[in-house]
Coordinates of C-alpha atoms in Angstrom, one line a residue:
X1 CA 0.0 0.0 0.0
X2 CA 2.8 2.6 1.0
X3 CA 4.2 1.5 -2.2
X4 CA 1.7 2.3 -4.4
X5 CA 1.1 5.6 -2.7
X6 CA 4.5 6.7 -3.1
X7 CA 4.6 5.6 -6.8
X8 CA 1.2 7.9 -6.8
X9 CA 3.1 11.0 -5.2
X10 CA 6.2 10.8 -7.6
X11 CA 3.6 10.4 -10.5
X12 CA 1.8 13.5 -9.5
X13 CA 5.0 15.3 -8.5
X14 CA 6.3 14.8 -11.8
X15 CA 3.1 15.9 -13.8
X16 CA 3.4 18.8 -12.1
X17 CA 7.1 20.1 -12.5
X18 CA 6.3 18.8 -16.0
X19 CA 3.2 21.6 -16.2
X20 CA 5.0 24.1 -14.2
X21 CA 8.5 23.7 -17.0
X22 CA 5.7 23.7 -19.5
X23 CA 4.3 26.9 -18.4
X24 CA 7.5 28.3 -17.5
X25 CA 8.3 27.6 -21.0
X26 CA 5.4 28.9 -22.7
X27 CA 6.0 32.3 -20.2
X28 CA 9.3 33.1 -21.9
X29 CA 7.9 31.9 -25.7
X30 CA 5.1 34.6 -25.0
X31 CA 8.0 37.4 -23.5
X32 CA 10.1 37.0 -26.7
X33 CA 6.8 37.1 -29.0
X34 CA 5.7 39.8 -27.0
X35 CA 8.9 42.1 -27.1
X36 CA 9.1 41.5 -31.0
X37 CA 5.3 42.9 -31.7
X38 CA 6.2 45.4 -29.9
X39 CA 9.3 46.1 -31.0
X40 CA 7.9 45.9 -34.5
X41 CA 4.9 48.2 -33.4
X42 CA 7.4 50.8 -32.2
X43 CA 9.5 50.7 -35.6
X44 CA 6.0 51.2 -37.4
X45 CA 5.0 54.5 -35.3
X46 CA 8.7 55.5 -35.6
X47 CA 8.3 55.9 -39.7
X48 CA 4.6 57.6 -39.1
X49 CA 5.1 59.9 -36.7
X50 CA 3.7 63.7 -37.2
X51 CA 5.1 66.2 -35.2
X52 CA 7.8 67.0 -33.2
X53 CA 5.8 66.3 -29.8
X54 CA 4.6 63.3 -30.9
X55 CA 8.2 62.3 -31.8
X56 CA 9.4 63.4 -28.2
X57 CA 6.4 60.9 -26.3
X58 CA 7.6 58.2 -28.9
X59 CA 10.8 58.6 -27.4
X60 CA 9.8 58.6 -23.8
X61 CA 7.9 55.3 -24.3
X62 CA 10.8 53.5 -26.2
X63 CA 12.3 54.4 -22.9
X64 CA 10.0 52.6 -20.9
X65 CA 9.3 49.8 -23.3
X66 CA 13.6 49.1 -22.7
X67 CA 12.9 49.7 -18.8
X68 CA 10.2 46.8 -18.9
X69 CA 12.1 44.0 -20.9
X70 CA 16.1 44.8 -19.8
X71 CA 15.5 42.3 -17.4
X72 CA 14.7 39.6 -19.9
X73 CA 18.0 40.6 -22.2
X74 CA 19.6 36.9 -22.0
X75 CA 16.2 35.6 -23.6
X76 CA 15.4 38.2 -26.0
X77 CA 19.2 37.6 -26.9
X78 CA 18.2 33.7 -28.2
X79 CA 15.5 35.1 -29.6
X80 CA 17.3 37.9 -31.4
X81 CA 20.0 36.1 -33.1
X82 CA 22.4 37.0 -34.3
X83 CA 21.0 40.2 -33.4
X84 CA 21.3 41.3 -29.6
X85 CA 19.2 42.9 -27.2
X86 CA 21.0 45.8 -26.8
X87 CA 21.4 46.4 -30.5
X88 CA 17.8 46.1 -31.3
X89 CA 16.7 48.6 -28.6
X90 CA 19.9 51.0 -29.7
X91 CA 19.0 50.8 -33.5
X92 CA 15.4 52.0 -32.3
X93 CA 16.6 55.0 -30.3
X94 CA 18.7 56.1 -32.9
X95 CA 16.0 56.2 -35.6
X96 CA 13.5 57.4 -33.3
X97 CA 16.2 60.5 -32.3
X98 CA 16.6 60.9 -35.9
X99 CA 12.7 61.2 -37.1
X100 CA 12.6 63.7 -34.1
X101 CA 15.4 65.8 -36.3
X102 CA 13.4 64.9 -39.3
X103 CA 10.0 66.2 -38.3
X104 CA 11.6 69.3 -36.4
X105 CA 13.5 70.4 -39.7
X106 CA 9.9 69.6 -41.8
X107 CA 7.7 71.9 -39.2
X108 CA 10.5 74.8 -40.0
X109 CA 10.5 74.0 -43.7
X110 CA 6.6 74.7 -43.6
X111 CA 7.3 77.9 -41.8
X112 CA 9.7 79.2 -44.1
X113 CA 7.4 78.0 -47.2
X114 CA 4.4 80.3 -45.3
X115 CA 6.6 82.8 -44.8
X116 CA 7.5 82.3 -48.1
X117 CA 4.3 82.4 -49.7
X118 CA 3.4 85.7 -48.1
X119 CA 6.3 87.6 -49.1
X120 CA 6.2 86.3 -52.9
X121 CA 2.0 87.7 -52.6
X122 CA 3.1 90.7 -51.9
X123 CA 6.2 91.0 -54.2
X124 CA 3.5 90.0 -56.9
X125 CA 1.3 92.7 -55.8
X126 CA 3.7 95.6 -55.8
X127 CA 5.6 94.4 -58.7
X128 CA 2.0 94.3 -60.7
X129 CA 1.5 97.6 -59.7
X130 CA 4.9 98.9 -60.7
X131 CA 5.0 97.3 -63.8
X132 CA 1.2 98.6 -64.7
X133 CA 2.8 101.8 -63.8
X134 CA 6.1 101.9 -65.9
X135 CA 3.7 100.9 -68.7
X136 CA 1.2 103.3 -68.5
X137 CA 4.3 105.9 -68.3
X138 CA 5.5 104.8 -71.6
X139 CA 2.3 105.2 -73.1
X140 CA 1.9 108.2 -72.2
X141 CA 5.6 109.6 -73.2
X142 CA 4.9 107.2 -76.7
X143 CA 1.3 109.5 -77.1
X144 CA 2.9 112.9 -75.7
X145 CA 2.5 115.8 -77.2
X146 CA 3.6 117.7 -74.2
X147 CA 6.0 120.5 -74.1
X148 CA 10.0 118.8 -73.5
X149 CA 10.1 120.2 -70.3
X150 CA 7.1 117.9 -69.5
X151 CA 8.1 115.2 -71.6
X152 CA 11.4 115.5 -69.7
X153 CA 9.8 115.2 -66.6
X154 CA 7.3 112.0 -67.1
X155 CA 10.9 110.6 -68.7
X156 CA 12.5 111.0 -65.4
X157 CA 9.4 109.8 -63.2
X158 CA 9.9 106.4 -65.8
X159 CA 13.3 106.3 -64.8
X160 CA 12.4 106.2 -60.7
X161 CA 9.6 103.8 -61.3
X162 CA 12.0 101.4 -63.0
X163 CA 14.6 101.9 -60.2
X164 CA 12.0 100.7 -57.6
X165 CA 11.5 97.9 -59.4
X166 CA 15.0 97.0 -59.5
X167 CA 15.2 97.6 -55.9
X168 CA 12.1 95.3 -55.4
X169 CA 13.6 92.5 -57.4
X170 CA 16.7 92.9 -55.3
X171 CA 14.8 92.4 -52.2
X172 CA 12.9 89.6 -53.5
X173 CA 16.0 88.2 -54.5
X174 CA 17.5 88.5 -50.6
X175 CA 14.4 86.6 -50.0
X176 CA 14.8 84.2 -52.1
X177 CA 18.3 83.1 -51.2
X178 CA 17.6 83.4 -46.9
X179 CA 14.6 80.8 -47.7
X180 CA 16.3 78.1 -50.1
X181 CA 19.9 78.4 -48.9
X182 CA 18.8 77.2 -45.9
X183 CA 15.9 74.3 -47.4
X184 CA 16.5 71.1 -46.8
X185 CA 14.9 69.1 -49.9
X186 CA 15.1 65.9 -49.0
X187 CA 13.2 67.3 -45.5
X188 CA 11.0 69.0 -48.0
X189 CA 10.0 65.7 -49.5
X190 CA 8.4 64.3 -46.6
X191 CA 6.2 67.5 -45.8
X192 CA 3.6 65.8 -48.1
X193 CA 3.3 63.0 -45.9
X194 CA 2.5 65.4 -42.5
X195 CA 1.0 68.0 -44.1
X196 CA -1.3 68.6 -47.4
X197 CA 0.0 72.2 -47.8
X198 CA 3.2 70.4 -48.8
X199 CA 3.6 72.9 -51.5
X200 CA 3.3 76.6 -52.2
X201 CA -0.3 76.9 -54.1
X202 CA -0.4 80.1 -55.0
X203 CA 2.2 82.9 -56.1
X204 CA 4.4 80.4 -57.1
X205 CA 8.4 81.8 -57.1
X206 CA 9.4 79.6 -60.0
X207 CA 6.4 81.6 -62.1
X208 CA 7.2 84.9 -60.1
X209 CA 10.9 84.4 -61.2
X210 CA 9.7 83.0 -64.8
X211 CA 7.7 86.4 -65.1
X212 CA 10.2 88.7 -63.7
X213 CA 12.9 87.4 -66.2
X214 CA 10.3 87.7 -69.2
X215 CA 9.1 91.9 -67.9
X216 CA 12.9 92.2 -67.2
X217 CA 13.7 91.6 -71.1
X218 CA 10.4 93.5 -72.3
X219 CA 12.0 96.4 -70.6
X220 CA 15.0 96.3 -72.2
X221 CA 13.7 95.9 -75.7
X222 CA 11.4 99.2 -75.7
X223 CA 12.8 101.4 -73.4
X224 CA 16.3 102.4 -75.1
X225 CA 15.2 105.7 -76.0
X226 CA 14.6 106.6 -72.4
X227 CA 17.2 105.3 -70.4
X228 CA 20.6 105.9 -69.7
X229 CA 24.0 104.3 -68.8
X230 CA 23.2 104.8 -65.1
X231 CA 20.3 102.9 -65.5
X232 CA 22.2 99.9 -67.3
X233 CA 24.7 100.1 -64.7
X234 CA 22.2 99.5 -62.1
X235 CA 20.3 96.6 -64.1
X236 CA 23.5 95.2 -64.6
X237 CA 24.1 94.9 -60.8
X238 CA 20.2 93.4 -60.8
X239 CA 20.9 90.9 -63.6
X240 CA 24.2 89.6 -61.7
X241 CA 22.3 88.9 -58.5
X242 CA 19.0 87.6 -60.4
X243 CA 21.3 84.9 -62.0
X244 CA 23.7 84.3 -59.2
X245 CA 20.7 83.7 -57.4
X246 CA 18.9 81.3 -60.0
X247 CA 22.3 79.3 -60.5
X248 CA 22.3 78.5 -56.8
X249 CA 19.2 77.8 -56.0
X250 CA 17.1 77.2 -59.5
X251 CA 17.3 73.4 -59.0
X252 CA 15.5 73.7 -55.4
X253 CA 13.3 76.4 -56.3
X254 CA 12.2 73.8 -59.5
X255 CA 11.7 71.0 -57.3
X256 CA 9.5 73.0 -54.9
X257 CA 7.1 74.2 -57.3
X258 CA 3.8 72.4 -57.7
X259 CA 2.9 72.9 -61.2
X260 CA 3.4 70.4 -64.0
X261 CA 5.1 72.8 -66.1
X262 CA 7.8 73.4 -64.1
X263 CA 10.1 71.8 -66.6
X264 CA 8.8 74.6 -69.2
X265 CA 9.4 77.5 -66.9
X266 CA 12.8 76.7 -66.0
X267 CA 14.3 76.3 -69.4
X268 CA 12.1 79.7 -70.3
X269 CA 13.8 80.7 -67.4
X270 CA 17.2 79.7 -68.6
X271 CA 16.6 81.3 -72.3
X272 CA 15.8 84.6 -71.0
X273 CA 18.4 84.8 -68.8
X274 CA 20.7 84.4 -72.1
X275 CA 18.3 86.7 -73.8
X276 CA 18.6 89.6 -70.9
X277 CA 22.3 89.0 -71.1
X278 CA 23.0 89.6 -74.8
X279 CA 20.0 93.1 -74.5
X280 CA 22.0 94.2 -71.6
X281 CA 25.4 94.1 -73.5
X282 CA 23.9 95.9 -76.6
X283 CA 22.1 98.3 -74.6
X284 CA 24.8 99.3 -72.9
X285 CA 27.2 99.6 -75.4
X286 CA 24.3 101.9 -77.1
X287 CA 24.2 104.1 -73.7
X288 CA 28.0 104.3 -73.8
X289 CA 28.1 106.2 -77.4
X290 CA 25.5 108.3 -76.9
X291 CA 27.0 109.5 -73.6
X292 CA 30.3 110.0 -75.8
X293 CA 27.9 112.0 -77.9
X294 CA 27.1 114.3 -75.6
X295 CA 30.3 114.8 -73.7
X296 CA 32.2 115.3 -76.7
X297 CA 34.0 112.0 -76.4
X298 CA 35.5 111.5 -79.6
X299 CA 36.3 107.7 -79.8
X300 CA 36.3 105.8 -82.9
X301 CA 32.7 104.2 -83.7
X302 CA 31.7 101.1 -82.2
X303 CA 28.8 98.8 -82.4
X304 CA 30.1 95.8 -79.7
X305 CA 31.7 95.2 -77.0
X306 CA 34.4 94.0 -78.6
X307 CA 34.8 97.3 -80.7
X308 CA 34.3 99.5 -77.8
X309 CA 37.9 98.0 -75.9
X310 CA 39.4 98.5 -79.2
X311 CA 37.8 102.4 -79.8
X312 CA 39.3 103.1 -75.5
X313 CA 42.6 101.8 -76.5
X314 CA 43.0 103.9 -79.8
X315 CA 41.2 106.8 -78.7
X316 CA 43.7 106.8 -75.2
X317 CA 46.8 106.2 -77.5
X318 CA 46.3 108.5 -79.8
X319 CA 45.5 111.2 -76.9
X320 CA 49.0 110.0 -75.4
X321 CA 51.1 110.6 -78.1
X322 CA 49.2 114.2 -78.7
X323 CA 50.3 115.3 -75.1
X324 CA 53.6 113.6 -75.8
X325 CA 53.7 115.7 -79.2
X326 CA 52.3 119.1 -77.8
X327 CA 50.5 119.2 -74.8
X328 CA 47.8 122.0 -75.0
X329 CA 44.6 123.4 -73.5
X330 CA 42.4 121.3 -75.9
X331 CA 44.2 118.4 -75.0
X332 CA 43.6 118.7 -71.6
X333 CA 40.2 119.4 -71.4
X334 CA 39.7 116.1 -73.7
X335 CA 41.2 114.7 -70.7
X336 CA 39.0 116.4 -68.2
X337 CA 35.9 115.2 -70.0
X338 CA 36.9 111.7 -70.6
X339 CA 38.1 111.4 -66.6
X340 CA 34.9 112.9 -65.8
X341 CA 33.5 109.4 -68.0
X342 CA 36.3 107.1 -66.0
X343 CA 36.2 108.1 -62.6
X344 CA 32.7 106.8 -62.7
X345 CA 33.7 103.6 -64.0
X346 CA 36.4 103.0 -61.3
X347 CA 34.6 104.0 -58.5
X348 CA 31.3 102.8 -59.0
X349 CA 30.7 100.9 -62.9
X350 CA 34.2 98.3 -62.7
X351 CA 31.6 95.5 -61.7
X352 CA 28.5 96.7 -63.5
X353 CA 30.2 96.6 -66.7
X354 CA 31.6 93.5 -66.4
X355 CA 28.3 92.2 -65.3
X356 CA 26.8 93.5 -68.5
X357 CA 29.9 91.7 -70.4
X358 CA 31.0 94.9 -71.8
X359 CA 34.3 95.6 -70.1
X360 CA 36.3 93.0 -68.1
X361 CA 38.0 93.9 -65.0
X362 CA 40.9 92.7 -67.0
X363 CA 40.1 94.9 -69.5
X364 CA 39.2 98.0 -67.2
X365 CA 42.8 97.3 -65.7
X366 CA 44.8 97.8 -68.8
X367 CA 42.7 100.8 -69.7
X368 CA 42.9 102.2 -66.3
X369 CA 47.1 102.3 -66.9
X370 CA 46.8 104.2 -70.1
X371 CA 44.4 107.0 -68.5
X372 CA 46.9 107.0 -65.8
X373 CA 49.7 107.7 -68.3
X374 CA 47.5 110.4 -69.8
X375 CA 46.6 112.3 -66.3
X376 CA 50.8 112.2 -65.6
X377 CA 51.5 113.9 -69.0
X378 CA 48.4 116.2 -70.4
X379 CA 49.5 119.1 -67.9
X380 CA 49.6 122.1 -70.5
X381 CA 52.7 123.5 -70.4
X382 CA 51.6 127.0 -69.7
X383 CA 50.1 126.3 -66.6
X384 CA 53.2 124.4 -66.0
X385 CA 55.1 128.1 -66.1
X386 CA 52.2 129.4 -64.2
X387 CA 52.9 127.4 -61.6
X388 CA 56.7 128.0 -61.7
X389 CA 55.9 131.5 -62.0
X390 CA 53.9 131.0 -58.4
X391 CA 56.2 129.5 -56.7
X392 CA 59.2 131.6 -57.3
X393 CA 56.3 134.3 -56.2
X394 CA 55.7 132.5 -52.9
X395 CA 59.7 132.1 -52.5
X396 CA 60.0 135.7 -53.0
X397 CA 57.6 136.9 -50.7
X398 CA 58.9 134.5 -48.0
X399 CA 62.5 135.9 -48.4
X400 CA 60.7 139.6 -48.1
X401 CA 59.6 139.0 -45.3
X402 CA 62.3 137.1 -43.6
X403 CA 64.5 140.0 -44.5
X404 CA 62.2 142.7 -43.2
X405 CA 61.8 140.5 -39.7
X406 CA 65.3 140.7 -39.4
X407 CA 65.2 144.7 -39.8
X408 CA 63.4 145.5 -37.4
X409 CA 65.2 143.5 -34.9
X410 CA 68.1 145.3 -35.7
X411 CA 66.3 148.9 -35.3
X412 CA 65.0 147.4 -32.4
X413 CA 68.5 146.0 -30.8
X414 CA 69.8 149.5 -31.9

C-alpha cells in the first residue's frame, strides 16, 4: 500500500514540474513574442510619426518599453540572433532621435514655405503695380505731345519707377536666397506626408521668377530711347544677382514648385536669362556712345563690346602721343571730360560693366594704366610756367619777409 502511494506521489509530483516547465516555458515563448510585436509596433510608429511632440512621447515610451524588458535581455538575446538585445533597442533610439530631427527640420521647412508664400504675394502685388505703372508711363511719353520740359519730366518719373523695381527685385531676390539656402529638400520631401500644404499653391516663385525674367527683357527691348548708362549700370548689378541667385538655388526652387510645367518655366527661365544678357550688352554699349555724344568724347565708332575696348585703347593712344607731341589746353580738357566718363567707371561701374559683359575687369585694368599715363602727362605747359611763376612768387615773398623781420630786430637792438 505505501508503495503504491509513493509511486502515486512521484507520478503526481512529476506531472506537475512537468506543467509548471511547461508553463514556464510557454511564459518566456510569450515574453520574446511579446517584445518583438512590440518592437515591431514601435518601428512602425517610428516611420509615421507627425510632429515634433509626438516624436518626443515616442521617445519617452521607447524608454520605458527598454525599462520593462532589460530584465529579460539573455532571452530576447536567443530570440534575437544574431542580433542582440541591446542592439535592437539602440537601433530604435537612434532612428527614433533621428525622425525627431526629421519632423523638427519639416515643421521649420513649412514655416519658411508660409513665410514664403506671403512675401512672394506681396512681391506679386507691388511688382504688378509697378510694372502697370512703368507701362502706362511709356504710353503716355509714346502719345505725348507735351512740351519737352514735360516730356522731360514724365521721362524722369519712368526712370524712378524702374529703379524701384530694381530695388524690389533685389529684395525679393534676398528673400529668395535666406529661404532656399537654408531648405532642406530631402526634409522638404516628406512634408507631403505630414501635411497637405506640402507645396506653395499660390504665387508660385518659380512663375514669379519666370515672369520677372520675361518683364525684365520687355523692358530692355522698348525702353532704349529713355534710359541711360546709369540705368544699365544698375540693371546690370540686378541681372548679376537675379542669375547668381537662380544658378544657386534654381534646382530647389524647381523642385518645390507644384505645377506640371515646371520643366517649361525653368528652361524659359534659362533662355531669357541668355536673352537679358545679350540686350544688356547691346544696350549698354548703345548708352556708352550716346554718352560719348554728348560729352564730346570723340572715340572711334563702335557697335560691340568687342569694338568699344578696341575704340578706349585707340582713342587713349592717340591722346597719349598728342600730349607727348604738344600738350595743349584742348588736350587737356579732352582729358577732363573723358576722366569725368572714367572716374565713374572705377569708382562705381568696374563691376556693373563686367556684369553687363561689356568691359572685363581685365580689360578696365589695362585701360585704367593708359588714362593714368595720360593724367601724368596732359599738364599744359603753360600752366606748367604758371605754376613755376607761383612758386618763385611765394619764394619771394617768404625771403621779403624774412628780411624785413630781421630789420626791425636790428632797429629794435639799436
Amino acid at each position: 500500500m505505501k508503495f503504491r502511494i509513493t509511486i502515486l506521489l512521484t507520478i503526481v509530483i512529476g506531472l506537475f514540474s512537468s506543467t509548471l516547465y511547461a508553463q514556464e516555458v510557454q511564459s518566456d515563448y510569450e515574453i520574446q513574442q511579446t517584445f518583438k510585436e512590440q518592437y515591431a509596433n514601435y518601428e512602425q510608429k517610428v516611420e509615421n510619426v507627425s510632429s515634433p511632440d509626438s516624436a518626443e512621447s515616442l521617445i519617452e515610451s521607447i524608454k520605458q518599453f527598454d525599462q520593462n524588458y532589460s530584465k529579460h535581455k539573455e532571452l530576447l538575446n536567443k530570440a534575437l540572433y544574431p542580433d542582440t538585445y541591446e542592439e535592437q533597442i539602440e537601433n530604435l533610439k537612434k532612428s527614433s532621435i533621428r525622425t525627431l530631427n526629421k519632423v523638427e527640420t519639416i515643421t521649420e521647412q513649412q514655416k519658411q514655405l508660409n513665410k514664403l508664400e506671403n512675401q512672394l504675394a506681396s512681391y506679386e502685388q507691388d511688382l504688378s503695380q509697378l510694372d502697370q505703372q512703368t507701362d502706362s508711363l511709356k504710353t503716355a511719353i509714346r502719345q505725348s505731345t507735351e512740351s519737352e520740359k514735360e516730356l522731360s519730366n514724365m521721362v524722369r518719373e519712368y526712370r524712378q519707377s524702374l529703379e524701384k523695381r530694381d530695388e524690389l527685385i533685389l529684395t525679393f531676390i534676398d528673400s529668395m536666397v535666406v529661404t532656399y539656402q537654408n531648405m532642406d529638400l530631402d526634409a522638404f520631401q516628406e512634408i507631403e506626408n505630414y501635411d497637405q500644404r506640402s507645396r506653395i499653391k499660390t504665387n508660385d516663385a518659380l512663375k514669379l521668377i519666370h515672369d520677372i525674367s520675361e518683364e525684365n527683357i520687355k523692358i530692355l527691348q522698348r525702353n532704349a530711347s529713355n534710359l541711360q548708362l546709369d540705368d544699365y549700370m544698375r540693371m546690370a548689378e540686378v541681372n548679376y544677382q537675379f542669375q547668381t541667385m537662380w544658378n544657386k538655388l534654381g534646382d530647389k526652387i524647381h523642385e518645390v514648385y507644384e505645377g506640371d510645367n515646371a520643366d517649361m518655366l525653368a528652361e524659359n527661365i534659362n533662355s531669357n536669362l541668355n536673352e537679358w544678357n545679350n540686350l544688356l550688352q547691346t544696350n549698354t554699349v548703345k548708352a556708352v556712345k550716346e554718352y560719348f555724344a554728348q560729352q564730346g568724347i570723340e572715340a572711334d565708332t563702335f557697335e560691340s563690346a568687342e569694338e568699344l575696348n578696341g575704340a578706349l585703347h585707340s582713342y587713349l593712344d592717340k591722346k597719349i602721343k598728342e600730349s607727348k607731341d604738344n600738350r595743349s589746353e584742348e588736350n587737356y580738357s579732352d582729358l577732363q571730360k573723358f576722366k569725368d566718363f572714367w572716374d565713374r567707371v572705377e569708382v562705381q561701374w568696374t563691376s556693373n560693366l563686367a556684369h553687363a559683359n561689356v568691359l572685363s575687369r581685365e580689360q578696365t585694368s589695362e585701360l585704367n594704366q593708359k588714362v593714368d599715363e595720360w593724367t601724368q602727362i596732359a599738364q599744359p605747359r603753360s600752366n606748367n610756367i604758371l605754376v613755376y611763376l607761383l612758386g618763385g612768387s611765394v619764394l619771394l615773398a617768404v625771403a621779403l619777409g624774412v628780411m624785413l623781420i630781421r630789420q626791425k630786430k636790428n632797429s629794435g637792438s639799436a
